[in-house]
mmCIF file of C-alpha atoms in Angstrom:
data_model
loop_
_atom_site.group_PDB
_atom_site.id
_atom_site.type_symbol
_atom_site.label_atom_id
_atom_site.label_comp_id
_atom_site.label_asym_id
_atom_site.label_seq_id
_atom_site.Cartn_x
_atom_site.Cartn_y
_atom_site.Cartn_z
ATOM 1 C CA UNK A 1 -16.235 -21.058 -18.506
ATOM 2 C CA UNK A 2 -14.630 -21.319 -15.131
ATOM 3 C CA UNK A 3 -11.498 -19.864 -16.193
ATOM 4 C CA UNK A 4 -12.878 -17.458 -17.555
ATOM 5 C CA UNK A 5 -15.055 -16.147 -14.850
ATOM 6 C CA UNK A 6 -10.881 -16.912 -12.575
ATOM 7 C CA UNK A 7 -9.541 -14.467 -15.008
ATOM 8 C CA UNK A 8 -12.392 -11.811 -14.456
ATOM 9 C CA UNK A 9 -12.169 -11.507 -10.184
ATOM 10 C CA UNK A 10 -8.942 -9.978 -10.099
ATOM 11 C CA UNK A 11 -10.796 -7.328 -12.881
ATOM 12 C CA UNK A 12 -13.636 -7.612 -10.570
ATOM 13 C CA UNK A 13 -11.887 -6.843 -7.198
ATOM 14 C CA UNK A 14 -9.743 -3.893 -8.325
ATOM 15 C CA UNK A 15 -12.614 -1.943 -9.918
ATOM 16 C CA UNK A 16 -14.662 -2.343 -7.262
ATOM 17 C CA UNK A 17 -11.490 -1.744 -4.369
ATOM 18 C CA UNK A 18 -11.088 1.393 -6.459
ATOM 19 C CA UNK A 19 -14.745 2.479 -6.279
ATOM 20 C CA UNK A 20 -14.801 2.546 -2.350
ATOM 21 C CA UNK A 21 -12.357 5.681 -2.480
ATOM 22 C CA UNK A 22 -14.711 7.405 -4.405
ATOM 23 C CA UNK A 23 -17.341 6.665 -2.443
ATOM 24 C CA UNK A 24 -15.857 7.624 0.442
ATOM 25 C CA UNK A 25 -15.319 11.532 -1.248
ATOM 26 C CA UNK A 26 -18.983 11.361 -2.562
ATOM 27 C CA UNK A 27 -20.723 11.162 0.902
ATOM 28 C CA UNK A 28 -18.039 13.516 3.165
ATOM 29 C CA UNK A 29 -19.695 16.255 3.468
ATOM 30 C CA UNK A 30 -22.649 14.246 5.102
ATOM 31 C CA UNK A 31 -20.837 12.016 7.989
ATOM 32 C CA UNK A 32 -17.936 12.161 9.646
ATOM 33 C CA UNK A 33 -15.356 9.750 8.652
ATOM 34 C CA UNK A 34 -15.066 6.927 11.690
ATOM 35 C CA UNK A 35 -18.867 7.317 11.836
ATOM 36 C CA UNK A 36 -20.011 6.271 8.213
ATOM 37 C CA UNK A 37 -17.012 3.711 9.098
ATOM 38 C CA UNK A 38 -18.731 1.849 11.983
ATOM 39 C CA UNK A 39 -22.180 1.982 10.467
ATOM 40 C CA UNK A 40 -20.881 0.315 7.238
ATOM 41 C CA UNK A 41 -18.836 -2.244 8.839
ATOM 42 C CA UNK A 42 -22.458 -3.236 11.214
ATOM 43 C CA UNK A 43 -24.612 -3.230 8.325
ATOM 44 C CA UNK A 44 -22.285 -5.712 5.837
ATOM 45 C CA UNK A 45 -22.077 -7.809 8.952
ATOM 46 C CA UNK A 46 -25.780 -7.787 9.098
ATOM 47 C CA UNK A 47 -25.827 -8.465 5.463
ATOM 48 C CA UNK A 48 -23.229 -11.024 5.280
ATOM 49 C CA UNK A 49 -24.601 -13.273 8.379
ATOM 50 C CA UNK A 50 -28.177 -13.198 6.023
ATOM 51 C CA UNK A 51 -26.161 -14.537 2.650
ATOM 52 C CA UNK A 52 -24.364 -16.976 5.318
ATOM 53 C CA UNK A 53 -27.861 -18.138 7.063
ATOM 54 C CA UNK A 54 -29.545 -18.756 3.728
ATOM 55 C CA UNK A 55 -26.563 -20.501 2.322
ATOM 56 C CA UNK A 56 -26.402 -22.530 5.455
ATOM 57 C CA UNK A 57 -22.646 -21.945 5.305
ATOM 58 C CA UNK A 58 -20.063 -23.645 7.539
ATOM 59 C CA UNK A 59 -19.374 -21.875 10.527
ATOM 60 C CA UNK A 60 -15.792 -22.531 12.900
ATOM 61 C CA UNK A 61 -16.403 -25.211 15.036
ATOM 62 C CA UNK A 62 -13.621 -23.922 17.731
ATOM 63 C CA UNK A 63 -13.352 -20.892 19.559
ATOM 64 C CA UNK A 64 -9.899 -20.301 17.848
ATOM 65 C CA UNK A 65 -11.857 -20.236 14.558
ATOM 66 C CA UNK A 66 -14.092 -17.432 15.441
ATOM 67 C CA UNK A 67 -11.172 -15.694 16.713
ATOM 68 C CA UNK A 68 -9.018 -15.796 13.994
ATOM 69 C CA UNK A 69 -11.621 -14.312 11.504
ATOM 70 C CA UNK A 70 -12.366 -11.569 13.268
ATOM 71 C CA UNK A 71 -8.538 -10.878 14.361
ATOM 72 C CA UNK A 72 -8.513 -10.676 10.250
ATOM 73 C CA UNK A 73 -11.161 -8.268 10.175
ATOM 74 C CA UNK A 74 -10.016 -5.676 13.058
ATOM 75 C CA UNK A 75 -7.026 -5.345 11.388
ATOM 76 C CA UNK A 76 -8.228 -5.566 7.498
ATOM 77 C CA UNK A 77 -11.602 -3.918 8.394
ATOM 78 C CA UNK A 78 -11.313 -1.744 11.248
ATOM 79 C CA UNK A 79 -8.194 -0.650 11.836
ATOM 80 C CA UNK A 80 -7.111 -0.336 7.797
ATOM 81 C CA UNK A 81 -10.494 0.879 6.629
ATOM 82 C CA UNK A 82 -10.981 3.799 9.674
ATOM 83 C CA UNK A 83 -7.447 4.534 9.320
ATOM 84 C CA UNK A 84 -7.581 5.553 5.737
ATOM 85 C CA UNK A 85 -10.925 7.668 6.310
ATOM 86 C CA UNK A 86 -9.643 9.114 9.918
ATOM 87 C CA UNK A 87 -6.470 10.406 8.256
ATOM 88 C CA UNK A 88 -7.931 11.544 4.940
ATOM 89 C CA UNK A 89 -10.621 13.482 7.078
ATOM 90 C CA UNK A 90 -7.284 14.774 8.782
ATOM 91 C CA UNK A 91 -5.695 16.831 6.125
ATOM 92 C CA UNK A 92 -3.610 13.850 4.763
ATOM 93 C CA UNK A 93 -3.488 14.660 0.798
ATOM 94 C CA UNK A 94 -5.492 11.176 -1.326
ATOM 95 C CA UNK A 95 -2.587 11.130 -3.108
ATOM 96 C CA UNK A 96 -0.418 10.716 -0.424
ATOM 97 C CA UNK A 97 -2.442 8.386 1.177
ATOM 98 C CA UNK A 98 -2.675 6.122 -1.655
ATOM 99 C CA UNK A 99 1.248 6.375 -2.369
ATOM 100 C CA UNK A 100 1.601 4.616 1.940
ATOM 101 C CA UNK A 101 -1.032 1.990 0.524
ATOM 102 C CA UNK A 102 1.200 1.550 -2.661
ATOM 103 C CA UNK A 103 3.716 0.313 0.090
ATOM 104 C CA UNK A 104 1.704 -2.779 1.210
ATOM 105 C CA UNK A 105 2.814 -5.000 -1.731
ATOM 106 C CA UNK A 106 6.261 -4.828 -1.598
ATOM 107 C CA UNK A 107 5.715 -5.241 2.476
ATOM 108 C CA UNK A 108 3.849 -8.117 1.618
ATOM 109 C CA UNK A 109 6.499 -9.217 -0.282
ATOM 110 C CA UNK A 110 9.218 -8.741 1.858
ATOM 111 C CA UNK A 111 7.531 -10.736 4.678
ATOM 112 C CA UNK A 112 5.908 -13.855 2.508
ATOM 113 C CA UNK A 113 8.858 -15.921 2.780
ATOM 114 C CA UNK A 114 10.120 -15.638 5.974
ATOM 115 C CA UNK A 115 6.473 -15.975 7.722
ATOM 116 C CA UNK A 116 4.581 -18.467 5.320
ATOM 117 C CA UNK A 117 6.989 -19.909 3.462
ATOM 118 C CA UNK A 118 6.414 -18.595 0.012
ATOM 119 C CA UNK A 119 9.413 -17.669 -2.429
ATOM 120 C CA UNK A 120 8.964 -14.534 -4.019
ATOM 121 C CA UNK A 121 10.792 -14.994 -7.408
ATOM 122 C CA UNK A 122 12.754 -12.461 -9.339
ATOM 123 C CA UNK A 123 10.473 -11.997 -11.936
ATOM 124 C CA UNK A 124 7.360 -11.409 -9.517
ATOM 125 C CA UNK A 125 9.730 -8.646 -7.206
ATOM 126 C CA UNK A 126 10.117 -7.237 -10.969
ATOM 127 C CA UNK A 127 6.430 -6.944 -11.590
ATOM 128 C CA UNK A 128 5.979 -5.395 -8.181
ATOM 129 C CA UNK A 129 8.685 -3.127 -8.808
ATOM 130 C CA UNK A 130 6.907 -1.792 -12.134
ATOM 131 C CA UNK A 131 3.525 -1.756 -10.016
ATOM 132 C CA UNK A 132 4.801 0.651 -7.730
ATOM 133 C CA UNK A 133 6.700 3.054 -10.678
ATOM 134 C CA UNK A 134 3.076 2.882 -12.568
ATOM 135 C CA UNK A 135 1.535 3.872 -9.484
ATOM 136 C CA UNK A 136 3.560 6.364 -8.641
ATOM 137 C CA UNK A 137 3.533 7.927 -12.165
ATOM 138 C CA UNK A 138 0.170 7.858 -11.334
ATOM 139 C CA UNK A 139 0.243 9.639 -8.639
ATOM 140 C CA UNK A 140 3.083 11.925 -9.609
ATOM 141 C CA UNK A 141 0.939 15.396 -10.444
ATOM 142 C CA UNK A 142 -1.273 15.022 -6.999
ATOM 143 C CA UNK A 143 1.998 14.529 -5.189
ATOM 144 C CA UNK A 144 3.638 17.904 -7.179
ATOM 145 C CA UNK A 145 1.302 19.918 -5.831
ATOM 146 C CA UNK A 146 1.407 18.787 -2.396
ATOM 147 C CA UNK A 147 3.863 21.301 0.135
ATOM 148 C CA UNK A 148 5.627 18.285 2.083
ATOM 149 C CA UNK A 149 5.327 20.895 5.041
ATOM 150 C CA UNK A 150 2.109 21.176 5.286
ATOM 151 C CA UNK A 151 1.517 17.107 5.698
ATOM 152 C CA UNK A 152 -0.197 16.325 8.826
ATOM 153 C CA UNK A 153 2.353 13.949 10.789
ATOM 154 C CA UNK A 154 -0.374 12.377 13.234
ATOM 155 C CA UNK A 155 -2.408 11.347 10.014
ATOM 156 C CA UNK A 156 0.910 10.100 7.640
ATOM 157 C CA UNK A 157 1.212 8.009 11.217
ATOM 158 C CA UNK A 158 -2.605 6.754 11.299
ATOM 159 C CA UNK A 159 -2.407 5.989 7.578
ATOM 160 C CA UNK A 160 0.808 3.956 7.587
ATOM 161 C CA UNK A 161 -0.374 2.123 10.688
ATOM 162 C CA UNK A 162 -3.448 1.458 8.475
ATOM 163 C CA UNK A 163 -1.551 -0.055 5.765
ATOM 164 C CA UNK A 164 0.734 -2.109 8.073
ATOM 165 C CA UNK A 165 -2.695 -3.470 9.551
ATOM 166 C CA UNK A 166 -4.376 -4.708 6.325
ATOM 167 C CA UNK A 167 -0.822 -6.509 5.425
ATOM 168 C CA UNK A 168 -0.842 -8.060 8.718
ATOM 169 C CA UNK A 169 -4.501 -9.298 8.048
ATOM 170 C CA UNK A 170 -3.774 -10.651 4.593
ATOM 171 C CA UNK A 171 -1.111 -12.725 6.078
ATOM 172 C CA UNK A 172 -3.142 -13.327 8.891
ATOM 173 C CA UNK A 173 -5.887 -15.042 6.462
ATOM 174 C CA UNK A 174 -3.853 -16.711 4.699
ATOM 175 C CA UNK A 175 -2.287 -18.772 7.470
ATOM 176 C CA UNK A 176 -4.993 -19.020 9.139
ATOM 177 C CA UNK A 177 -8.197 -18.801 7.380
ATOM 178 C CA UNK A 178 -7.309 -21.171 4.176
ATOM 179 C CA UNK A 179 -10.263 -23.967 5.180
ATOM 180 C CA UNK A 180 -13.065 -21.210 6.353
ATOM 181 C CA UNK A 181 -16.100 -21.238 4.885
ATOM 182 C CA UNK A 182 -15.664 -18.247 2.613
ATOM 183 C CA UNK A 183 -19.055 -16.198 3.934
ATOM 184 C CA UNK A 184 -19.275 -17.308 7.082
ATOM 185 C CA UNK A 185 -15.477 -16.125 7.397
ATOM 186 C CA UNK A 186 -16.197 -12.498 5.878
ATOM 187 C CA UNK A 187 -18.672 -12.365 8.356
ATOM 188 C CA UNK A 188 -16.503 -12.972 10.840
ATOM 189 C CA UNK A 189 -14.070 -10.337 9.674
ATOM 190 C CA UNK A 190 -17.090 -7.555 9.705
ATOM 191 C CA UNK A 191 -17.897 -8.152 13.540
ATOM 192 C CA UNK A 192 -14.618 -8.019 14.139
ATOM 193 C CA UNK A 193 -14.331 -4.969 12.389
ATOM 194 C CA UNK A 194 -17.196 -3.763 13.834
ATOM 195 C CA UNK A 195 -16.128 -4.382 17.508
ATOM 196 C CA UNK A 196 -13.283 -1.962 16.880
ATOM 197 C CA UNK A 197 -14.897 0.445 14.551
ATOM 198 C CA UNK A 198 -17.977 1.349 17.131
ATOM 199 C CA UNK A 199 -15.943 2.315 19.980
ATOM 200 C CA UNK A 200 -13.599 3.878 18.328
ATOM 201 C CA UNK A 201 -16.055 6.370 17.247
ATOM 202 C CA UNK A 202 -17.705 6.867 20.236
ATOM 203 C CA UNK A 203 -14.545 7.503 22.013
ATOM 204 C CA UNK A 204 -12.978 9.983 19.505
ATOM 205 C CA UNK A 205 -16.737 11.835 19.812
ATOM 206 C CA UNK A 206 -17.451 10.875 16.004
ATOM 207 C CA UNK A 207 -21.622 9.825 15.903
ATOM 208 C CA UNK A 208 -22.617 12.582 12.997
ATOM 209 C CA UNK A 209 -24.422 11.821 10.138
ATOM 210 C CA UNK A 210 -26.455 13.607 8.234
ATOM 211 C CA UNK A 211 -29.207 11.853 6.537
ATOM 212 C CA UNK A 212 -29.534 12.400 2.785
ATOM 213 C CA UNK A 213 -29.772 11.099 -0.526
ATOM 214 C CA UNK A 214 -26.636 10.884 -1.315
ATOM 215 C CA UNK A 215 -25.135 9.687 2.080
ATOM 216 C CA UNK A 216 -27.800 6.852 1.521
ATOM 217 C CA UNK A 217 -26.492 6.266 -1.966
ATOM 218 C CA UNK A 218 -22.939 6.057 -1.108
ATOM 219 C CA UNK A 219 -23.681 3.559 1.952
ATOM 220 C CA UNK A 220 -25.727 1.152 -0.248
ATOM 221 C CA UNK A 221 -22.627 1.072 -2.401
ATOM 222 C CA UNK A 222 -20.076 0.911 0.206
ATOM 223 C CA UNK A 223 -22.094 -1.829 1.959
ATOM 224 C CA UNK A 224 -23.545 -3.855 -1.064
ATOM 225 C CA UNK A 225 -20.991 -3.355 -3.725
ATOM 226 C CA UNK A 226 -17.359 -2.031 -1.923
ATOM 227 C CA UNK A 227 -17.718 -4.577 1.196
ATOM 228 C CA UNK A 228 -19.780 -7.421 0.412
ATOM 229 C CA UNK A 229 -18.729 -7.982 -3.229
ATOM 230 C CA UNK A 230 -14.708 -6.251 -2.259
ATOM 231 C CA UNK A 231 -14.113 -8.858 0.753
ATOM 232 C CA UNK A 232 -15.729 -11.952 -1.272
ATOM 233 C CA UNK A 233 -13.024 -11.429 -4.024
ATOM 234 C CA UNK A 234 -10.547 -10.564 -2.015
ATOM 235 C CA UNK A 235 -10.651 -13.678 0.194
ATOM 236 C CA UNK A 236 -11.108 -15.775 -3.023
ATOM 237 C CA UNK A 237 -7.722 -14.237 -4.113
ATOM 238 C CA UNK A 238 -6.023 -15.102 -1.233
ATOM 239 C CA UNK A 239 -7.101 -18.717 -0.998
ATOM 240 C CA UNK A 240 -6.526 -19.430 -4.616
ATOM 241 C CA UNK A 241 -2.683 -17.426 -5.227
ATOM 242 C CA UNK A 242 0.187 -16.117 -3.009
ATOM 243 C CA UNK A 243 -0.200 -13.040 -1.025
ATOM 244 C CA UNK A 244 2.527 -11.366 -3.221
ATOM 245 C CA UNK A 245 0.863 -11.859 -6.236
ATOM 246 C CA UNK A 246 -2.637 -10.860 -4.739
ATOM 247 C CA UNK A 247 -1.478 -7.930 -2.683
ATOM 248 C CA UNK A 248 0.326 -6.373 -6.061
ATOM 249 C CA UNK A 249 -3.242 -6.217 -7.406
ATOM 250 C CA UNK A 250 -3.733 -2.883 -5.209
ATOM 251 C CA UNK A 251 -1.076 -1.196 -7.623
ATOM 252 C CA UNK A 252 -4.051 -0.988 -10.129
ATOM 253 C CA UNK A 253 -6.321 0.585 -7.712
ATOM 254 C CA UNK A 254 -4.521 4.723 -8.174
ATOM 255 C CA UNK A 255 -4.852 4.084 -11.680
ATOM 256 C CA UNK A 256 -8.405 3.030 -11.849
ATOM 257 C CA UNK A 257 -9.588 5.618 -8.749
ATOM 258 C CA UNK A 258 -8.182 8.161 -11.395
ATOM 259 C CA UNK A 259 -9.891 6.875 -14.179
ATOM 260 C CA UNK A 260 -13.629 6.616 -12.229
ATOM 261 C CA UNK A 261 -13.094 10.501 -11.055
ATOM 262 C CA UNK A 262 -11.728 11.603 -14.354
ATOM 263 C CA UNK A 263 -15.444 10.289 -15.482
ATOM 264 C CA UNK A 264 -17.547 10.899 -12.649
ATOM 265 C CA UNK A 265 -15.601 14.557 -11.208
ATOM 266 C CA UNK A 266 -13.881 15.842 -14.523
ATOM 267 C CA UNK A 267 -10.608 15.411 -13.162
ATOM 268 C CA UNK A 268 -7.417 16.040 -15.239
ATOM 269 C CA UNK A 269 -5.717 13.390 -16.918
ATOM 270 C CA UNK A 270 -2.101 13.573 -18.096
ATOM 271 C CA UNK A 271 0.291 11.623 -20.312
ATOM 272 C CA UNK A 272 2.515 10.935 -17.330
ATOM 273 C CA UNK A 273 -0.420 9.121 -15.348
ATOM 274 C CA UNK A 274 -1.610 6.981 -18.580
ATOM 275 C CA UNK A 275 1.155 6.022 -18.961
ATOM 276 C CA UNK A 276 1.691 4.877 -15.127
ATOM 277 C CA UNK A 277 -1.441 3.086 -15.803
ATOM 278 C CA UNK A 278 0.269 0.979 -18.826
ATOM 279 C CA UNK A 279 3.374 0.381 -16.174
ATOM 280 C CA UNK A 280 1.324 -0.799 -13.329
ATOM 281 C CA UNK A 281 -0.879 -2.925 -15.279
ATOM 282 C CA UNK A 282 2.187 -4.833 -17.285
ATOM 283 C CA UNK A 283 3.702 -4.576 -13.296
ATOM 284 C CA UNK A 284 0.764 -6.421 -11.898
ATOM 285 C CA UNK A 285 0.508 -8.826 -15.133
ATOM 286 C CA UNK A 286 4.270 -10.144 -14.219
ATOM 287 C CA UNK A 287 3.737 -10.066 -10.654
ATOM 288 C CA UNK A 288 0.195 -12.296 -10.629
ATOM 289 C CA UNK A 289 1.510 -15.103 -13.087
ATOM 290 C CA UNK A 290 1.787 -18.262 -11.411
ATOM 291 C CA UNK A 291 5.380 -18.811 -9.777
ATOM 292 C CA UNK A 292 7.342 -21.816 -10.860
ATOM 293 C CA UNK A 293 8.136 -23.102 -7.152
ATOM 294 C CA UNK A 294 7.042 -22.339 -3.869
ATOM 295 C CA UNK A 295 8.557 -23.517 -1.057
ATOM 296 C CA UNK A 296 6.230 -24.470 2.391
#
C-alpha cells in the first residue's frame, strides 16, 4: 500500500502545481497580483502553524533552523511565487512565462553535482532533455503567436529571477532542511514567504482586492489545495529523491495547465501539444527513475 500511495505524490504534486496557474487567471480580475500573493502566503502560514500545533510537530531547536526554513520559503514562496504573478500581471505572455520555468530543471541539473554532490547520469540529462522538448511542444502554438517585440523586458527579468529563486530554494532545502519536521518546516517557509511578500506589496502600492465569490473561491484553493497540499508534496519529494529527478517533475506542469483550461476555459488543443504531453511525460518517466550511483 505504501508504494503505492509513493507512486501517486509525484501524480499528486503536478496536478495540483498545475492547478495554481489556473487559479491564479480565475481570480485576476478581482486582486491585484502581489496582493492576492501576500494574503495567500499569511493565511497558509496561519493554516499550516494549526496542522503543526495539533500534530505537536517538531519545531528547530536552533536559531539557524528557523532561519534556514524560511530562507527556503522567501526564495521558493515569495520571491518565485510574486515573481510569476508580478510579471504575468505585467504583460509577460503564460506561455512565455512557463517556457523560463521550463528552465529550472535543467538549472537544477546543472548545479546538483557541483553543490550537493549528486551525479546526474546520462540517462536522467536524457529524460530532462525530452521534458523540456515535450514542454516546449507544448507550448509551441502560445509561443507562435507571441510578437517577440512586444515582450516586456522588466517582466522576462522578474520572471527569470523568479525561477532562479525557487531553484536556489530547492537546493537550499535539500541541504539544509533534510531532518525538519516536514510541517513545522513548511511553516517556516510561509512566514518567510510572507515577510517578503507583505512589504513588497505595500511598497510597490499593491493592497486591492475586491471581495467576491470567486476571488474567495480561488483563495480557498490556492491556500487549502495549491499551498498547503503543493508544499507538503513537494518537500516530501525532495527528502525522498534527488533534486534533478524532482525538479524535472515541473516539465509535466504546461502539459497538465493545458489540459485543466482546455476543460475548464475551452481552450484549443492541437496534435503538436498532445503529443508534447506524450514527450514530457516519457521525459519525466526517465528522468525520476532511481539513479544507479550517487556520489556525496
Amino acid at each position: 500500500m505504501s508504494s503505492v500511495l509513493s507512486s501517486l505524490i509525484p501524480a499528486a504534486f503536478v496536478l495540483i502545481w498545475a492547478s495554481g496557474f489556473v487559479a491564479a487567471r480565475y481570480v485576476a480580475p478581482y486582486a491585484e497580483p502581489l496582493a492576492f500573493v501576500a494574503v495567500r502566503l499569511a493565511l497558509v502560514a496561519l493554516v499550516l502553524a494549526g496542522i503543526a500545533l495539533a500534530l505537536r510537530a517538531r519545531w528547530p531547536r536552533t536559531m539557524a533552523g528557523w532561519r534556514d526554513g524560511m530562507v527556503a520559503g522567501v526564495l521558493m514562496q515569495g520571491i518565485y511565487v510574486a515573481g510569476v504573478f508580478w510579471s504575468v500581471h505585467r504583460g509577460l505572455p503564460a506561455g512565455i512565462a512557463a517556457l523560463v520555468g521550463s528552465l529550472q530543471p535543467l538549472l537544477t541539473a546543472a548545479v546538483s553535482q557541483p553543490l550537493l554532490g549528486e551525479r546526474v547520469e546520462p540517462r536522467r540529462w536524457a529524460g530532462i532533455g525530452l521534458g523540456f522538448l515535450g514542454a516546449g511542444l507544448v507550448l509551441g502554438p502560445k509561443l507562435g503567436a507571441v510578437d517577440a517585440a512586444g515582450i516586456p523586458p522588466v517582466a522576462l527579468a522578474v520572471s527569470v529571477t523568479a525561477m532562479l529563486a525557487i531553484t536556489a530554494g530547492t537546493l537550499w532545502q535539500k541541504r539544509k532542511g533534510a531532518g525538519a519536521d516536514l510541517v513545522s518546516n513548511a511553516c517556516l517557509q510561509f512566514i518567510g514567504g510572507t515577510a517578503f511578500a507583505v512589504p513588497l506589496a505595500l511598497v510597490a502600492g499593491e493592497t486591492h482586492l475586491s471581495p467576491s465569490l470567486p476571488l474567495g473561491l480561488g483563495m480557498a484553493w490556492s491556500v487549502l489545495v495549491n499551498s498547503v497540499g503543493g508544499i507538503l508534496l513537494l518537500l516530501a519529494l525532495i527528502r525522498r529523491g534527488a533534486v534533478a529527478g524532482v525538479a524535472s517533475l515541473l516539465f509535466l506542469v504546461p502539459p497538465v495547465s493545458a489540459v485543466i483550461a482546455y476543460l475548464l476555459f475551452g481552450e484549443t488543443l492541437t496534435l503538436v501539444q498532445i503529443a508534447g504531453m506524450t514527450v514530457a511525460a516519457a521525459g519525466v518517466g526517465l528522468a525520476s527513475r532511481p539513479q544507479t550511483r550517487a556520489t556525496r
